[in-house]
Amino acid sequence: MNTETDSSMKKKDVTILAIESSCDETAASVVRNGREVLSNIISSQIDLHKLYGGVVPEIASRKHIEKINQVIEEALSEAGMTLDDMDAVAVTYGPGLVGALLVGVAEAKAISYAKHLPLVGVHHIEGHISANYIENRDLEPPFICLVVSGGHTHLVRVKDYGEYEILGRTRDDAAGEAFDKVARAIGLGYPGGPKIDRLAKEGNPDAIAFPKARIADAPYDFSFSGLKSAVLNYLNGCKMKGEPIVEADVAASFQKAVVDVLIEHAMLAVRESGLDRFALAGGVASNTALRAAAEAACRERGIRFYRPSPIFCTDNAAMIGAAAYYEYKKGVRHGLDLNAVPNLKLGERYPGEAAGK
Ligand code: KG4
Ligand code: ZN
């Protein structure tokens, strides 16, 4: 269904209300022209889920439904706007937890229907990649992007806005998942990434030689489950031998093993692509060691390095608004039949979606 009016197409500025609820953050944001964030409201459920050591899907859905209207109201009021000022409503429709996604999708559809606003469904990973556009006005495709989050580890060639080629991906655990599991094993709690990041600063990254997996014939793919097992074996070995465990050294050495592999594969992709721009994205992109290593590797090679501020690395709706703007400009519109797609692939199009009108 196309609810657009001619006048909205002629307007110079495009202001989008974006909604994100794919995991444990209920978020809404108002974004102008894909790059200017007028508000960015994030209601995190972390305190609730950490009692269980990870995200409990049903609790996540219940919390989203409780918070979503309040978060949207705050996003509009912080932007000094109402729904009448919006040109479109955008929402993450996959991948993610189905019950969590459904809350955002139903909300966006209700707003689209009530206010006759065009609806733009957004891929969560496309959102993470697009977070780079917010603070880097000069960044335009093509570039190579390493997306590292709790659920995904993808090395992507961003060919154009909304056009992606996946060069490599993890064969097992995502990078963030490995951080979370190792953090749990050394007793740091959930979410593990930021805690390992902090603790690693006090440790020696060369104290323990953890394995760095490479996959034969797939130089851009990753595997982190062997590394995770190596850390668990190391911890068990110390306990059995009665040797003390220096947690900061474990954290620093594990982090180094992850960062080295990520950067090595990413720089190979940059070199072979012939492109001169590289970006980080996703929750793990806020890791200080990864940011420093990526920056150094790019500087050495004369490559321009981009990364979002930490607040735009972890889940937020501003990144969804940034991605939605480019989809909107291409004419992508979704109907009121839009549903959550928990396993949505990057670049996959929704059946019946309108494009290029
Ligand atoms: O992108 P995100 O917010 O959610 C997903 O789409 O998955 O990523 C969350 C992941 C978690 O695994 C968390 O531990 C990790 O990002 N993370 C970090 C850091 N901050 C968040 N990992 C390493 N270092 C950090 N500073
Ligand atoms: Zn995410």
XYZ file of C-alpha atoms and ligand atoms in Angstrom:
384
model
C 0.000 0.000 0.000
C 1.393 3.381 -0.941
C 0.055 6.058 1.405
C 2.414 8.750 0.216
C 1.263 12.148 -0.894
C 2.877 14.073 -3.733
C 3.783 16.927 -1.418
C 5.916 14.691 0.809
C 7.972 13.592 -2.209
C 8.695 17.206 -3.175
C 9.859 18.218 0.298
C 13.574 18.777 0.507
C 14.148 17.267 3.954
C 13.110 13.728 4.780
C 12.394 13.158 8.460
C 11.949 9.577 9.603
C 10.737 8.101 12.877
C 12.717 4.884 13.354
C 11.951 2.028 15.729
C 14.250 -0.807 16.848
C 13.194 -3.726 19.074
C 15.041 -6.773 17.690
C 16.761 -7.823 20.918
C 16.918 -6.273 24.378
C 16.839 -2.559 23.599
C 13.603 -0.670 22.967
C 14.675 2.274 20.860
C 13.215 5.124 18.832
C 14.881 7.950 16.978
C 14.067 10.847 14.704
C 16.561 11.152 11.847
C 16.684 13.849 9.182
C 18.084 13.044 5.738
C 19.734 9.863 6.975
C 22.596 11.598 8.728
C 21.232 14.078 11.235
C 20.027 12.500 14.476
C 17.422 14.733 16.125
C 16.796 12.304 18.986
C 18.037 8.886 20.008
C 16.160 7.222 22.872
C 17.249 3.793 24.092
C 15.560 1.900 26.893
C 17.877 -0.958 27.800
C 16.657 -4.150 29.443
C 20.161 -5.288 30.381
C 19.584 -5.054 34.144
C 16.637 -7.412 33.819
C 18.331 -9.998 31.584
C 21.596 -10.081 33.508
C 19.770 -11.840 36.339
C 19.490 -14.812 33.920
C 22.956 -14.518 32.331
C 21.578 -13.646 28.883
C 18.561 -12.354 26.975
C 15.299 -14.167 27.828
C 13.164 -13.772 24.671
C 9.752 -13.695 26.335
C 10.856 -11.136 28.919
C 12.295 -9.031 26.081
C 8.953 -8.998 24.214
C 7.018 -8.129 27.357
C 9.334 -5.245 28.186
C 9.213 -3.913 24.626
C 5.431 -3.721 24.718
C 5.566 -1.910 28.041
C 8.131 0.653 26.928
C 7.626 1.257 23.237
C 5.041 4.048 23.348
C 6.949 5.948 25.991
C 10.207 5.635 24.051
C 8.565 6.919 20.846
C 6.952 9.832 22.686
C 10.331 10.767 24.150
C 12.021 10.544 20.752
C 9.440 12.860 19.205
C 9.478 15.312 22.085
C 13.292 15.471 22.198
C 13.256 16.243 18.468
C 10.612 18.919 19.151
C 8.272 17.252 16.669
C 5.061 15.268 16.373
C 4.031 12.416 14.113
C 2.624 15.039 11.735
C 6.176 16.213 11.012
C 7.317 12.744 9.907
C 7.729 11.713 6.273
C 7.922 7.999 7.017
C 8.076 5.441 9.802
C 10.862 2.854 9.731
C 11.293 -0.336 11.715
C 13.678 -3.260 12.053
C 11.813 -6.354 10.792
C 14.689 -8.863 11.022
C 16.889 -10.566 11.913
C 16.335 -10.907 15.655
C 14.056 -12.456 18.253
C 10.669 -12.930 16.635
C 8.561 -11.823 19.606
C 10.738 -8.774 20.129
C 10.669 -7.808 16.440
C 6.877 -8.177 16.301
C 6.378 -5.463 18.905
C 8.271 -2.884 16.814
C 6.718 -4.037 13.543
C 3.146 -3.887 14.916
C 3.812 -0.450 16.389
C 5.258 0.919 13.136
C 2.340 -0.500 11.146
C -0.169 1.080 13.519
C 1.549 4.480 13.142
C 1.756 4.085 9.361
C -1.953 3.230 9.187
C -3.168 5.911 11.569
C -1.026 8.716 10.138
C -0.936 7.610 6.480
C 2.843 7.472 6.615
C 4.951 5.341 4.285
C 6.347 2.280 6.064
C 9.970 1.243 5.520
C 11.154 -2.079 6.960
C 14.884 -2.223 7.649
C 17.383 -5.068 7.998
C 19.068 -4.851 11.414
C 22.580 -5.361 10.010
C 21.968 -2.754 7.320
C 21.184 -0.491 10.271
C 24.479 -1.310 12.007
C 26.430 -0.587 8.796
C 24.496 2.665 8.238
C 25.380 3.870 11.754
C 28.634 4.936 10.097
C 26.818 7.532 7.977
C 25.622 9.455 11.041
C 28.893 11.024 12.113
C 30.858 10.647 8.906
C 29.206 12.948 6.420
C 31.903 12.150 3.847
C 31.425 8.380 3.948
C 29.726 6.953 0.894
C 29.799 3.471 -0.637
C 31.739 1.581 -1.828
C 33.639 0.483 1.266
C 34.429 -2.652 3.277
C 32.587 -3.059 6.572
C 33.265 -5.495 9.391
C 30.002 -6.071 11.260
C 30.633 -7.571 14.687
C 27.685 -7.912 17.035
C 26.189 -10.346 19.528
C 24.464 -12.318 16.786
C 26.526 -11.637 13.652
C 30.072 -11.479 12.352
C 30.056 -10.451 8.700
C 32.702 -9.032 6.414
C 30.724 -7.043 3.886
C 31.469 -5.159 0.701
C 29.055 -2.226 0.720
C 28.648 -1.758 -3.028
C 26.060 0.996 -2.840
C 23.385 2.195 -0.419
C 21.370 -0.946 0.338
C 23.576 -3.168 -1.843
C 25.789 -5.649 -0.089
C 28.064 -8.522 -0.902
C 28.883 -10.780 2.033
C 32.546 -11.718 1.667
C 32.862 -13.729 4.875
C 30.951 -14.713 7.960
C 31.379 -16.728 11.130
C 30.971 -20.487 10.864
C 29.846 -20.800 14.477
C 29.762 -18.213 17.298
C 29.511 -14.500 16.593
C 32.345 -12.369 17.984
C 30.073 -10.796 20.618
C 28.768 -14.211 21.606
C 32.363 -15.360 22.207
C 32.961 -12.297 24.396
C 29.784 -13.039 26.359
C 30.582 -16.743 26.841
C 34.196 -16.158 27.910
C 33.072 -13.405 30.286
C 30.620 -15.814 31.891
C 33.386 -18.442 32.259
C 35.634 -16.008 34.129
C 32.714 -14.877 36.260
C 32.211 -11.385 34.858
C 28.490 -11.657 34.109
C 26.327 -10.403 31.214
C 26.878 -8.637 28.861
C 30.466 -9.761 28.722
C 31.916 -7.597 25.949
C 32.240 -4.309 27.832
C 33.445 -6.141 30.964
C 36.212 -7.996 29.121
C 37.149 -4.747 27.382
C 37.583 -3.034 30.766
C 39.381 -5.916 32.513
C 41.718 -6.519 29.542
C 43.235 -3.071 30.069
C 44.832 -4.384 33.277
C 46.104 -7.611 31.698
C 48.906 -8.806 29.438
C 47.610 -9.682 25.962
C 50.642 -11.882 25.328
C 50.347 -13.870 28.571
C 48.485 -16.827 27.025
C 48.731 -17.946 23.393
C 45.136 -18.732 22.419
C 44.459 -20.210 18.955
C 43.474 -18.033 16.012
C 41.289 -20.059 13.695
C 41.632 -19.870 9.939
C 39.379 -21.722 7.551
C 41.019 -23.365 4.568
C 39.743 -21.971 1.246
C 37.625 -19.337 3.015
C 40.065 -16.597 4.039
C 37.293 -14.181 4.995
C 35.329 -16.576 7.206
C 35.664 -16.701 10.976
C 35.355 -19.335 13.681
C 35.312 -18.500 17.371
C 34.078 -21.699 19.003
C 37.581 -23.237 19.124
C 38.914 -20.128 20.835
C 36.081 -20.218 23.357
C 36.843 -23.904 24.123
C 40.550 -23.100 24.450
C 39.759 -20.469 27.082
C 37.494 -22.897 28.974
C 40.185 -25.617 28.807
C 42.792 -23.173 30.049
C 40.602 -22.186 33.019
C 39.834 -25.839 33.868
C 43.521 -26.760 33.524
C 44.531 -24.044 35.999
C 41.873 -25.197 38.462
C 42.948 -28.839 38.215
C 46.622 -27.962 38.684
C 45.782 -25.584 41.515
C 47.410 -22.730 39.606
C 46.135 -19.194 40.107
C 44.068 -17.666 37.296
C 44.977 -14.101 36.375
C 41.609 -13.043 34.986
C 42.891 -9.826 33.453
C 45.519 -11.807 31.489
C 42.868 -14.268 30.278
C 40.626 -11.380 29.191
C 43.465 -9.518 27.444
C 44.823 -12.636 25.694
C 41.368 -13.761 24.552
C 40.546 -10.267 23.299
C 43.831 -10.095 21.394
C 43.112 -13.436 19.691
C 39.697 -12.143 18.535
C 40.966 -8.739 17.450
C 43.983 -10.153 15.559
C 41.796 -12.504 13.517
C 39.153 -9.862 12.801
C 41.706 -7.303 11.628
C 43.765 -9.800 9.640
C 40.741 -10.994 7.643
C 39.310 -7.513 7.245
C 42.574 -6.053 5.939
C 42.915 -8.920 3.474
C 39.426 -8.089 2.182
C 40.295 -4.391 1.932
C 43.495 -5.150 0.024
C 41.876 -7.559 -2.405
C 38.894 -5.269 -2.991
C 41.146 -2.394 -4.006
C 38.909 -0.072 -1.967
C 40.415 2.575 0.267
C 37.765 2.845 2.978
C 37.064 0.556 5.910
C 34.354 0.767 8.571
C 33.504 -1.089 11.762
C 29.925 -1.714 12.892
C 27.931 -3.556 15.584
C 28.162 -3.819 19.357
C 31.701 -5.259 19.370
C 32.833 -2.270 17.276
C 32.771 -0.309 20.536
C 35.617 -2.500 21.839
C 38.579 -0.229 22.525
C 41.251 -2.760 21.474
C 39.457 -3.492 18.196
C 39.040 0.207 17.422
C 42.714 0.907 18.158
C 43.916 -2.074 16.096
C 41.664 -1.174 13.160
C 42.796 2.418 13.236
C 46.484 1.412 13.312
C 46.050 -1.165 10.523
C 44.282 1.385 8.313
C 46.841 4.098 9.010
C 49.672 1.723 8.052
C 47.976 0.948 4.735
C 46.773 4.450 3.906
C 43.133 3.385 4.257
C 40.461 5.744 5.618
C 38.996 4.349 8.821
C 35.421 4.893 10.014
C 33.576 3.741 13.125
C 30.447 4.937 14.876
C 30.584 6.403 18.390
C 29.939 3.639 20.962
C 26.300 4.751 21.432
C 25.659 4.093 17.720
C 27.572 0.763 17.764
C 25.278 -1.123 20.118
C 21.590 -1.434 19.227
C 19.835 1.875 18.634
C 17.144 3.264 16.334
C 19.182 6.128 14.843
C 21.051 3.577 12.709
C 17.680 2.239 11.508
C 16.646 5.781 10.559
C 19.926 6.236 8.646
C 19.436 2.999 6.684
C 15.735 3.731 6.125
C 16.486 7.086 4.516
C 18.445 5.468 1.674
C 15.802 2.757 1.235
C 13.103 5.446 1.215
C 14.998 7.485 -1.377
C 15.181 4.404 -3.585
C 11.400 4.106 -3.324
C 11.296 1.085 -1.036
C 7.932 0.875 0.756
C 6.384 -1.921 2.779
C 2.716 -2.721 3.080
C 0.632 -3.376 6.163
C 1.330 -7.077 5.602
C 4.924 -6.539 6.807
C 5.847 -9.298 9.234
C 8.889 -10.006 11.386
C 11.500 -12.190 9.637
C 13.763 -13.573 12.381
C 16.299 -15.080 9.930
C 16.274 -12.295 7.360
C 19.400 -12.386 5.172
C 21.304 -9.226 4.339
C 20.171 -8.049 0.907
C 17.030 -10.232 0.964
C 13.903 -8.336 -0.118
C 10.485 -8.651 1.465
C 7.972 -10.404 -0.812
C 5.733 -7.827 -2.450
C 7.844 -4.886 -1.341
C 7.541 -1.833 -3.549
C 10.844 -0.572 -4.900
C 12.050 2.119 -7.222
C 8.726 3.900 -7.596
O 25.010 -4.937 18.121
P 24.590 -5.356 19.476
O 24.173 -4.298 20.456
O 23.421 -6.390 19.404
C 23.299 -7.348 18.400
O 22.815 -7.011 17.305
O 23.755 -8.486 18.682
O 25.812 -6.197 20.064
C 25.810 -6.690 21.356
C 27.117 -7.436 21.565
C 27.171 -8.214 22.873
O 27.647 -9.506 22.606
C 28.168 -7.409 23.704
O 28.889 -8.205 24.633
C 29.078 -6.860 22.625
O 28.207 -6.504 21.570
N 29.819 -5.674 23.070
C 31.160 -5.634 23.182
C 31.471 -4.357 23.700
N 30.307 -3.654 23.876
C 29.302 -4.488 23.474
N 32.096 -6.554 22.904
C 33.370 -6.223 23.140
N 33.751 -5.036 23.657
C 32.848 -4.071 23.943
N 33.240 -2.898 24.440
Zn 22.531 -5.272 16.796
